Amino acid sequence: MSILIGRDTRLVVSGITGREGEFHSRAMLEYGTNIVAGMTPGKGGQLALDGRVPVFNTLAEAVRETGANTSCIFVPAAGAPDSILEAVAAGIETIFCITEGIPALDMIPAVEAVRQAGARLIGPNCPGATSPGRAKVGIIPGSVHREGRVGVVSRSGTLTYEAVQAMSDAGLGQSTCVGIGGDPIIGTTFLDILQLFAQDPETEAIVMIGEIGGAAEEEAARWAGEHLRHVPMAAFIAGRTAPEGKRMGHAGAIISGGSGTAASKVAALEAAGIRVAGSPTELPALIREAGYRG
Amino acid sequence: MKIQEADAKSLLLAQGLPVPAWAVARTPAEARTAAERFLAPGSGMVVIKAQVLVGGRGKAGGVKLAATAQEAEAVAGRILGMSIKGITVRKVLVAPAAEIVKEYYLSAVLDRAARRIMLMGSAEGGVEIEQVAVENPAAIIRIHADPFLGLQDWQARQLVFALGLGAHLKAGVAIARGLVRTMLANDADLVEINPLAIVRETSADGTAVERLVCLDAKVTLDDSALPRHPELEALRDLDEEDPTDLEARAAGISFIKLDGTIGCMVNGAGLAMTTMDLVKRAGGEPANFLDIGGGARADKVTAAMRLILADPKVNAILVNIFGGITRGDEVARGLIEARAQQTRSVPMVVRIVGTNAAEAAPLLREARFETAATLDEAAVKAVAASHAATAAGHAATAAAAGPGASGPATGADR
């Protein structure tokens, strides 16, 4: 098992013929992800990725013809919320939106539409997810992973690669690694992912990688303190040196009015019995010290 | 993007909100002219407010009253040129001083947890809402706008009554709805009125009337939405921008200048923050946050290097690249090119892993860059290089001053 994606994932890529879409779809295919369809309006009937993937004009058609159950969106910011709504309407269960730079107010109705349809949105502005050995959706380099039983959830991209590489090097494989995205309005939070990991029999330990801004880490820490005391966990929080009032690259990474600080997140995690690493390279040792024997 | 109070007030006015008249002055003479206009009807005073994009203007002495045009000129003369939290005041807002009966707080914000627009109100106006949240959280009233339908009249009424503003029901509802409208029209992530105030005014027939008005305004705009609001880009205050901010934006680099000595060049925002944190942990001070973004090419690397070196305090550079979309050899080539162009020599520690790191390694070796295998090692090496440069700087200063000159003890700051 794994969460969100696995061997039963049937992926459709929105924007498969674009530069980013094509590059990353190729990497996903090479990793072994079952890409059943692509979608680019006006390019229906063509074949993408050296003739291996059929392209459709609409997502509804792609779902009807191929049974796709998961979508990955590489559409530019202006059209990405519309792509999310199209995926919802087509009955897609799990939607990954990689796109960066979507205005926050555009995401409010999109996220609500996803919620009302009972679907799940990961992102936007996220690197996607990998269930090592099974499937990878998004842009995380497959080479950093190793099959295993540690669940990883993060708000970041390259920082996740850094942490996951350190884990893989130390012999700690992953069940699923999820990047939930660095924007203020995202579809799936730390808490949502912790709840999924809690139900996954193959996830035996959890690593959380957060950063300044908002209070999602605190919310997840409180829940973990009540429900996951028996699960070995470790965390890392980026932005201890970030100044107040400045957006640190990610639209959501900002300390405002004294809230959203690294100190507040570290305190909440520690109160829940979760140790926080001083460097991502220390995560493997902390997970083992927390009792993980895998 | 933060915008000045005067511009924020214009955005409110455009949505039909009640904002008393104001004028912006860049010189004491302009302030005098504005004050003459506002004081013309007779008695009363004007308020003169520093226009800077930082909070705490009042405490810093950037908000003053004046009773005459002459005094306004003098007061403006003192405020203009004043430094508030490191920002030089280049303009002031001049407005008739209101006779305040009671102050309130009202804002529209992006509630990340609820994923909705939230109106936040408090009858404790004039103080920072963060302070109210700590001292008297029950005093804050929160109402969420519907994600599809927006803020409804009944919700606005609920808010107005909860604030105790029932005597100004119509105006209160209009203001609450206007805040949400201002947010949506401009893609703002914050629209804050503090204070929203009941003021006493004299009507044309000489009787006193009370009115609900927006006395201050703070608006921050969503950077991601600026491309579709070209008119708002004009509100960017170039007076308060470092020239490097402009260059970074043009190059598509996310850059924030800090106070330290170690320049950082990283791909990815989370990793860039982590790199800064590890520099600090190793005993150094980061000079900047810099994210070159995904898939950066050589030209972006050279632009990033220019930004870092533009800061004279930088005496060591740490390059940390975890290649995913970004190719390590592209970055290595960029670094070699940048070093050939750079005007001063600064020690550099380079760590490149991930995509095409194997191709980058011989390039870095040949160019004799100091490299590191892990992020922790890179941070330690960069901090050591910075400390060595600081010590060498002190030694050079001491030597230039000649024997016997009193200087810092050797290595004391290591």
PDB file of N, CA and C in Angstrom, chain B residues 323-397:
ATOM      1  N   GLY B 323      19.877  19.505  -7.860  1.00  0.00           N
ATOM      2  CA  GLY B 323      19.322  19.430  -9.207  1.00  0.00           C
ATOM      3  C   GLY B 323      18.132  18.509  -9.306  1.00  0.00           C
ATOM      4  N   GLY B 324      17.015  19.065  -9.755  1.00  0.00           N
ATOM      5  CA  GLY B 324      15.850  18.276 -10.124  1.00  0.00           C
ATOM      6  C   GLY B 324      15.628  18.659 -11.574  1.00  0.00           C
ATOM      7  N   ILE B 325      14.866  19.726 -11.774  1.00  0.00           N
ATOM      8  CA  ILE B 325      14.736  20.310 -13.117  1.00  0.00           C
ATOM      9  C   ILE B 325      16.028  21.045 -13.449  1.00  0.00           C
ATOM     10  N   THR B 326      16.639  21.637 -12.445  1.00  0.00           N
ATOM     11  CA  THR B 326      17.878  22.380 -12.645  1.00  0.00           C
ATOM     12  C   THR B 326      19.013  21.389 -12.880  1.00  0.00           C
ATOM     13  N   ARG B 327      19.830  21.688 -13.900  1.00  0.00           N
ATOM     14  CA  ARG B 327      20.942  20.789 -14.215  1.00  0.00           C
ATOM     15  C   ARG B 327      22.232  21.324 -13.610  1.00  0.00           C
ATOM     16  N   GLY B 328      22.914  20.465 -12.874  1.00  0.00           N
ATOM     17  CA  GLY B 328      24.119  20.864 -12.168  1.00  0.00           C
ATOM     18  C   GLY B 328      25.198  21.445 -13.064  1.00  0.00           C
ATOM     19  N   ASP B 329      25.383  20.850 -14.251  1.00  0.00           N
ATOM     20  CA  ASP B 329      26.459  21.338 -15.134  1.00  0.00           C
ATOM     21  C   ASP B 329      26.142  22.733 -15.668  1.00  0.00           C
ATOM     22  N   GLU B 330      24.839  23.031 -15.871  1.00  0.00           N
ATOM     23  CA  GLU B 330      24.448  24.379 -16.312  1.00  0.00           C
ATOM     24  C   GLU B 330      24.849  25.406 -15.247  1.00  0.00           C
ATOM     25  N   VAL B 331      24.594  25.057 -14.012  1.00  0.00           N
ATOM     26  CA  VAL B 331      24.924  25.965 -12.911  1.00  0.00           C
ATOM     27  C   VAL B 331      26.441  26.135 -12.823  1.00  0.00           C
ATOM     28  N   ALA B 332      27.180  25.030 -12.937  1.00  0.00           N
ATOM     29  CA  ALA B 332      28.643  25.097 -12.869  1.00  0.00           C
ATOM     30  C   ALA B 332      29.182  26.018 -13.958  1.00  0.00           C
ATOM     31  N   ARG B 333      28.665  25.885 -15.164  1.00  0.00           N
ATOM     32  CA  ARG B 333      29.101  26.756 -16.264  1.00  0.00           C
ATOM     33  C   ARG B 333      28.778  28.217 -15.953  1.00  0.00           C
ATOM     34  N   GLY B 334      27.623  28.441 -15.391  1.00  0.00           N
ATOM     35  CA  GLY B 334      27.225  29.795 -15.010  1.00  0.00           C
ATOM     36  C   GLY B 334      28.171  30.379 -13.971  1.00  0.00           C
ATOM     37  N   LEU B 335      28.555  29.555 -13.011  1.00  0.00           N
ATOM     38  CA  LEU B 335      29.449  30.026 -11.951  1.00  0.00           C
ATOM     39  C   LEU B 335      30.816  30.410 -12.519  1.00  0.00           C
ATOM     40  N   ILE B 336      31.303  29.588 -13.460  1.00  0.00           N
ATOM     41  CA  ILE B 336      32.614  29.863 -14.069  1.00  0.00           C
ATOM     42  C   ILE B 336      32.558  31.187 -14.838  1.00  0.00           C
ATOM     43  N   GLU B 337      31.448  31.349 -15.580  1.00  0.00           N
ATOM     44  CA  GLU B 337      31.261  32.580 -16.351  1.00  0.00           C
ATOM     45  C   GLU B 337      31.153  33.781 -15.405  1.00  0.00           C
ATOM     46  N   ALA B 338      30.381  33.608 -14.330  1.00  0.00           N
ATOM     47  CA  ALA B 338      30.173  34.708 -13.389  1.00  0.00           C
ATOM     48  C   ALA B 338      31.483  35.117 -12.736  1.00  0.00           C
ATOM     49  N   ARG B 339      32.314  34.139 -12.419  1.00  0.00           N
ATOM     50  CA  ARG B 339      33.567  34.478 -11.750  1.00  0.00           C
ATOM     51  C   ARG B 339      34.489  35.255 -12.686  1.00  0.00           C
ATOM     52  N   ALA B 340      34.421  34.896 -13.971  1.00  0.00           N
ATOM     53  CA  ALA B 340      35.254  35.598 -14.951  1.00  0.00           C
ATOM     54  C   ALA B 340      34.832  37.061 -15.048  1.00  0.00           C
ATOM     55  N   GLN B 341      33.523  37.322 -14.820  1.00  0.00           N
ATOM     56  CA  GLN B 341      33.008  38.694 -14.968  1.00  0.00           C
ATOM     57  C   GLN B 341      33.090  39.502 -13.687  1.00  0.00           C
ATOM     58  N   GLN B 342      33.261  38.818 -12.557  1.00  0.00           N
ATOM     59  CA  GLN B 342      33.073  39.554 -11.312  1.00  0.00           C
ATOM     60  C   GLN B 342      34.207  40.517 -10.997  1.00  0.00           C
ATOM     61  N   THR B 343      33.818  41.614 -10.347  1.00  0.00           N
ATOM     62  CA  THR B 343      34.738  42.722 -10.160  1.00  0.00           C
ATOM     63  C   THR B 343      35.580  42.580  -8.900  1.00  0.00           C
ATOM     64  N   ARG B 344      35.107  41.807  -7.933  1.00  0.00           N
ATOM     65  CA  ARG B 344      35.940  41.583  -6.755  1.00  0.00           C
ATOM     66  C   ARG B 344      35.966  40.096  -6.435  1.00  0.00           C
ATOM     67  N   SER B 345      37.037  39.690  -5.797  1.00  0.00           N
ATOM     68  CA  SER B 345      37.235  38.278  -5.552  1.00  0.00           C
ATOM     69  C   SER B 345      36.723  37.905  -4.167  1.00  0.00           C
ATOM     70  N   VAL B 346      35.775  36.981  -4.136  1.00  0.00           N
ATOM     71  CA  VAL B 346      35.188  36.547  -2.870  1.00  0.00           C
ATOM     72  C   VAL B 346      35.254  35.015  -2.830  1.00  0.00           C
ATOM     73  N   PRO B 347      35.723  34.438  -1.719  1.00  0.00           N
ATOM     74  CA  PRO B 347      35.778  32.976  -1.664  1.00  0.00           C
ATOM     75  C   PRO B 347      34.382  32.358  -1.810  1.00  0.00           C
ATOM     76  N   MET B 348      34.340  31.231  -2.515  1.00  0.00           N
ATOM     77  CA  MET B 348      33.066  30.616  -2.828  1.00  0.00           C
ATOM     78  C   MET B 348      33.115  29.130  -2.492  1.00  0.00           C
ATOM     79  N   VAL B 349      32.062  28.633  -1.876  1.00  0.00           N
ATOM     80  CA  VAL B 349      31.951  27.202  -1.606  1.00  0.00           C
ATOM     81  C   VAL B 349      30.759  26.690  -2.404  1.00  0.00           C
ATOM     82  N   VAL B 350      31.008  25.658  -3.220  1.00  0.00           N
ATOM     83  CA  VAL B 350      29.974  25.190  -4.121  1.00  0.00           C
ATOM     84  C   VAL B 350      29.595  23.750  -3.801  1.00  0.00           C
ATOM     85  N   ARG B 351      28.288  23.538  -3.691  1.00  0.00           N
ATOM     86  CA  ARG B 351      27.801  22.183  -3.510  1.00  0.00           C
ATOM     87  C   ARG B 351      26.718  21.945  -4.552  1.00  0.00           C
ATOM     88  N   ILE B 352      26.963  20.994  -5.428  1.00  0.00           N
ATOM     89  CA  ILE B 352      25.972  20.665  -6.455  1.00  0.00           C
ATOM     90  C   ILE B 352      25.704  19.166  -6.407  1.00  0.00           C
ATOM     91  N   VAL B 353      24.452  18.786  -6.176  1.00  0.00           N
ATOM     92  CA  VAL B 353      24.075  17.374  -6.209  1.00  0.00           C
ATOM     93  C   VAL B 353      22.827  17.222  -7.067  1.00  0.00           C
ATOM     94  N   GLY B 354      22.452  15.990  -7.356  1.00  0.00           N
ATOM     95  CA  GLY B 354      21.246  15.738  -8.143  1.00  0.00           C
ATOM     96  C   GLY B 354      21.549  15.696  -9.631  1.00  0.00           C
ATOM     97  N   THR B 355      20.564  16.119 -10.435  1.00  0.00           N
ATOM     98  CA  THR B 355      20.667  16.020 -11.888  1.00  0.00           C
ATOM     99  C   THR B 355      21.971  16.613 -12.434  1.00  0.00           C
ATOM    100  N   ASN B 356      22.706  15.805 -13.175  1.00  0.00           N
ATOM    101  CA  ASN B 356      23.956  16.196 -13.836  1.00  0.00           C
ATOM    102  C   ASN B 356      25.043  16.689 -12.885  1.00  0.00           C
ATOM    103  N   ALA B 357      24.997  16.234 -11.636  1.00  0.00           N
ATOM    104  CA  ALA B 357      26.055  16.596 -10.683  1.00  0.00           C
ATOM    105  C   ALA B 357      27.381  15.980 -11.122  1.00  0.00           C
ATOM    106  N   ALA B 358      27.309  14.780 -11.711  1.00  0.00           N
ATOM    107  CA  ALA B 358      28.526  14.104 -12.164  1.00  0.00           C
ATOM    108  C   ALA B 358      29.213  14.914 -13.265  1.00  0.00           C
ATOM    109  N   GLU B 359      28.410  15.549 -14.126  1.00  0.00           N
ATOM    110  CA  GLU B 359      28.981  16.377 -15.197  1.00  0.00           C
ATOM    111  C   GLU B 359      29.519  17.693 -14.626  1.00  0.00           C
ATOM    112  N   ALA B 360      28.925  18.153 -13.539  1.00  0.00           N
ATOM    113  CA  ALA B 360      29.351  19.427 -12.939  1.00  0.00           C
ATOM    114  C   ALA B 360      30.687  19.280 -12.219  1.00  0.00           C
ATOM    115  N   ALA B 361      30.911  18.102 -11.613  1.00  0.00           N
ATOM    116  CA  ALA B 361      32.089  17.910 -10.761  1.00  0.00           C
ATOM    117  C   ALA B 361      33.420  18.233 -11.453  1.00  0.00           C
ATOM    118  N   PRO B 362      33.682  17.669 -12.657  1.00  0.00           N
ATOM    119  CA  PRO B 362      34.974  17.987 -13.293  1.00  0.00           C
ATOM    120  C   PRO B 362      35.103  19.469 -13.656  1.00  0.00           C
ATOM    121  N   LEU B 363      33.991  20.097 -14.017  1.00  0.00           N
ATOM    122  CA  LEU B 363      34.019  21.535 -14.361  1.00  0.00           C
ATOM    123  C   LEU B 363      34.452  22.338 -13.136  1.00  0.00           C
ATOM    124  N   LEU B 364      33.880  22.011 -11.990  1.00  0.00           N
ATOM    125  CA  LEU B 364      34.192  22.738 -10.758  1.00  0.00           C
ATOM    126  C   LEU B 364      35.637  22.482 -10.340  1.00  0.00           C
ATOM    127  N   ARG B 365      36.068  21.224 -10.530  1.00  0.00           N
ATOM    128  CA  ARG B 365      37.437  20.844 -10.147  1.00  0.00           C
ATOM    129  C   ARG B 365      38.436  21.633 -10.981  1.00  0.00           C
ATOM    130  N   GLU B 366      38.199  21.626 -12.299  1.00  0.00           N
ATOM    131  CA  GLU B 366      39.101  22.299 -13.224  1.00  0.00           C
ATOM    132  C   GLU B 366      39.178  23.792 -12.919  1.00  0.00           C
ATOM    133  N   ALA B 367      38.039  24.379 -12.544  1.00  0.00           N
ATOM    134  CA  ALA B 367      37.994  25.815 -12.259  1.00  0.00           C
ATOM    135  C   ALA B 367      38.470  26.121 -10.835  1.00  0.00           C
ATOM    136  N   ARG B 368      38.853  25.074 -10.105  1.00  0.00           N
ATOM    137  CA  ARG B 368      39.386  25.202  -8.741  1.00  0.00           C
ATOM    138  C   ARG B 368      38.414  25.869  -7.768  1.00  0.00           C
ATOM    139  N   PHE B 369      37.165  25.473  -7.861  1.00  0.00           N
ATOM    140  CA  PHE B 369      36.202  25.940  -6.863  1.00  0.00           C
ATOM    141  C   PHE B 369      36.345  25.066  -5.624  1.00  0.00           C
ATOM    142  N   GLU B 370      36.146  25.649  -4.468  1.00  0.00           N
ATOM    143  CA  GLU B 370      36.083  24.831  -3.263  1.00  0.00           C
ATOM    144  C   GLU B 370      34.702  24.170  -3.243  1.00  0.00           C
ATOM    145  N   THR B 371      34.674  22.864  -3.071  1.00  0.00           N
ATOM    146  CA  THR B 371      33.389  22.166  -3.106  1.00  0.00           C
ATOM    147  C   THR B 371      33.095  21.503  -1.768  1.00  0.00           C
ATOM    148  N   ALA B 372      31.852  21.061  -1.635  1.00  0.00           N
ATOM    149  CA  ALA B 372      31.430  20.360  -0.418  1.00  0.00           C
ATOM    150  C   ALA B 372      30.434  19.282  -0.825  1.00  0.00           C
ATOM    151  N   ALA B 373      30.430  18.185  -0.073  1.00  0.00           N
ATOM    152  CA  ALA B 373      29.551  17.067  -0.422  1.00  0.00           C
ATOM    153  C   ALA B 373      28.160  17.241   0.174  1.00  0.00           C
ATOM    154  N   THR B 374      28.101  17.709   1.408  1.00  0.00           N
ATOM    155  CA  THR B 374      26.791  17.870   2.043  1.00  0.00           C
ATOM    156  C   THR B 374      26.516  19.343   2.308  1.00  0.00           C
ATOM    157  N   LEU B 375      25.248  19.622   2.589  1.00  0.00           N
ATOM    158  CA  LEU B 375      24.841  20.994   2.875  1.00  0.00           C
ATOM    159  C   LEU B 375      25.482  21.476   4.182  1.00  0.00           C
ATOM    160  N   ASP B 376      25.548  20.599   5.168  1.00  0.00           N
ATOM    161  CA  ASP B 376      26.139  20.982   6.457  1.00  0.00           C
ATOM    162  C   ASP B 376      27.621  21.348   6.286  1.00  0.00           C
ATOM    163  N   GLU B 377      28.331  20.515   5.489  1.00  0.00           N
ATOM    164  CA  GLU B 377      29.753  20.769   5.247  1.00  0.00           C
ATOM    165  C   GLU B 377      29.928  22.097   4.501  1.00  0.00           C
ATOM    166  N   ALA B 378      29.075  22.329   3.521  1.00  0.00           N
ATOM    167  CA  ALA B 378      29.162  23.571   2.744  1.00  0.00           C
ATOM    168  C   ALA B 378      28.973  24.782   3.657  1.00  0.00           C
ATOM    169  N   ALA B 379      28.019  24.693   4.581  1.00  0.00           N
ATOM    170  CA  ALA B 379      27.751  25.817   5.485  1.00  0.00           C
ATOM    171  C   ALA B 379      28.963  26.077   6.377  1.00  0.00           C
ATOM    172  N   VAL B 380      29.529  25.027   6.923  1.00  0.00           N
ATOM    173  CA  VAL B 380      30.694  25.179   7.802  1.00  0.00           C
ATOM    174  C   VAL B 380      31.863  25.813   7.045  1.00  0.00           C
ATOM    175  N   LYS B 381      32.106  25.342   5.810  1.00  0.00           N
ATOM    176  CA  LYS B 381      33.217  25.884   5.016  1.00  0.00           C
ATOM    177  C   LYS B 381      32.996  27.363   4.660  1.00  0.00           C
ATOM    178  N   ALA B 382      31.759  27.699   4.314  1.00  0.00           N
ATOM    179  CA  ALA B 382      31.466  29.087   3.944  1.00  0.00           C
ATOM    180  C   ALA B 382      31.645  30.009   5.147  1.00  0.00           C
ATOM    181  N   VAL B 383      31.211  29.541   6.313  1.00  0.00           N
ATOM    182  CA  VAL B 383      31.349  30.354   7.528  1.00  0.00           C
ATOM    183  C   VAL B 383      32.835  30.551   7.851  1.00  0.00           C
ATOM    184  N   ALA B 384      33.630  29.477   7.696  1.00  0.00           N
ATOM    185  CA  ALA B 384      35.071  29.587   7.953  1.00  0.00           C
ATOM    186  C   ALA B 384      35.700  30.597   7.000  1.00  0.00           C
ATOM    187  N   ALA B 385      35.305  30.550   5.732  1.00  0.00           N
ATOM    188  CA  ALA B 385      35.856  31.470   4.733  1.00  0.00           C
ATOM    189  C   ALA B 385      35.481  32.910   5.074  1.00  0.00           C
ATOM    190  N   SER B 386      34.245  33.111   5.529  1.00  0.00           N
ATOM    191  CA  SER B 386      33.789  34.451   5.883  1.00  0.00           C
ATOM    192  C   SER B 386      34.552  34.984   7.090  1.00  0.00           C
ATOM    193  N   HIS B 387      34.718  34.147   8.095  1.00  0.00           N
ATOM    194  CA  HIS B 387      35.453  34.574   9.287  1.00  0.00           C
ATOM    195  C   HIS B 387      36.891  34.916   8.953  1.00  0.00           C
ATOM    196  N   ALA B 388      37.496  34.101   8.076  1.00  0.00           N
ATOM    197  CA  ALA B 388      38.882  34.361   7.674  1.00  0.00           C
ATOM    198  C   ALA B 388      38.971  35.702   6.960  1.00  0.00           C
ATOM    199  N   ALA B 389      37.974  35.983   6.101  1.00  0.00           N
ATOM    200  CA  ALA B 389      37.975  37.251   5.361  1.00  0.00           C
ATOM    201  C   ALA B 389      37.788  38.423   6.318  1.00  0.00           C
ATOM    202  N   THR B 390      36.916  38.259   7.317  1.00  0.00           N
ATOM    203  CA  THR B 390      36.701  39.321   8.309  1.00  0.00           C
ATOM    204  C   THR B 390      37.990  39.596   9.073  1.00  0.00           C
ATOM    205  N   ALA B 391      38.673  38.507   9.492  1.00  0.00           N
ATOM    206  CA  ALA B 391      39.919  38.651  10.244  1.00  0.00           C
ATOM    207  C   ALA B 391      40.972  39.333   9.390  1.00  0.00           C
ATOM    208  N   ALA B 392      41.057  38.931   8.111  1.00  0.00           N
ATOM    209  CA  ALA B 392      42.039  39.530   7.202  1.00  0.00           C
ATOM    210  C   ALA B 392      41.737  41.009   7.019  1.00  0.00           C
ATOM    211  N   GLY B 393      40.433  41.346   6.961  1.00  0.00           N
ATOM    212  CA  GLY B 393      40.022  42.739   6.820  1.00  0.00           C
ATOM    213  C   GLY B 393      40.481  43.563   8.004  1.00  0.00           C
ATOM    214  N   HIS B 394      40.306  43.011   9.208  1.00  0.00           N
ATOM    215  CA  HIS B 394      40.735  43.710  10.426  1.00  0.00           C
ATOM    216  C   HIS B 394      42.242  43.882  10.434  1.00  0.00           C
ATOM    217  N   ALA B 395      42.962  42.822  10.032  1.00  0.00           N
ATOM    218  CA  ALA B 395      44.422  42.870  10.021  1.00  0.00           C
ATOM    219  C   ALA B 395      44.887  43.964   9.071  1.00  0.00           C
ATOM    220  N   ALA B 396      44.221  44.031   7.891  1.00  0.00           N
ATOM    221  CA  ALA B 396      44.600  45.040   6.896  1.00  0.00           C
ATOM    222  C   ALA B 396      44.342  46.437   7.443  1.00  0.00           C
ATOM    223  N   THR B 397      43.198  46.612   8.129  1.00  0.00           N
ATOM    224  CA  THR B 397      42.861  47.911   8.705  1.00  0.00           C
ATOM    225  C   THR B 397      43.900  48.299   9.751  1.00  0.00           C
TER     226      THR B 397
END
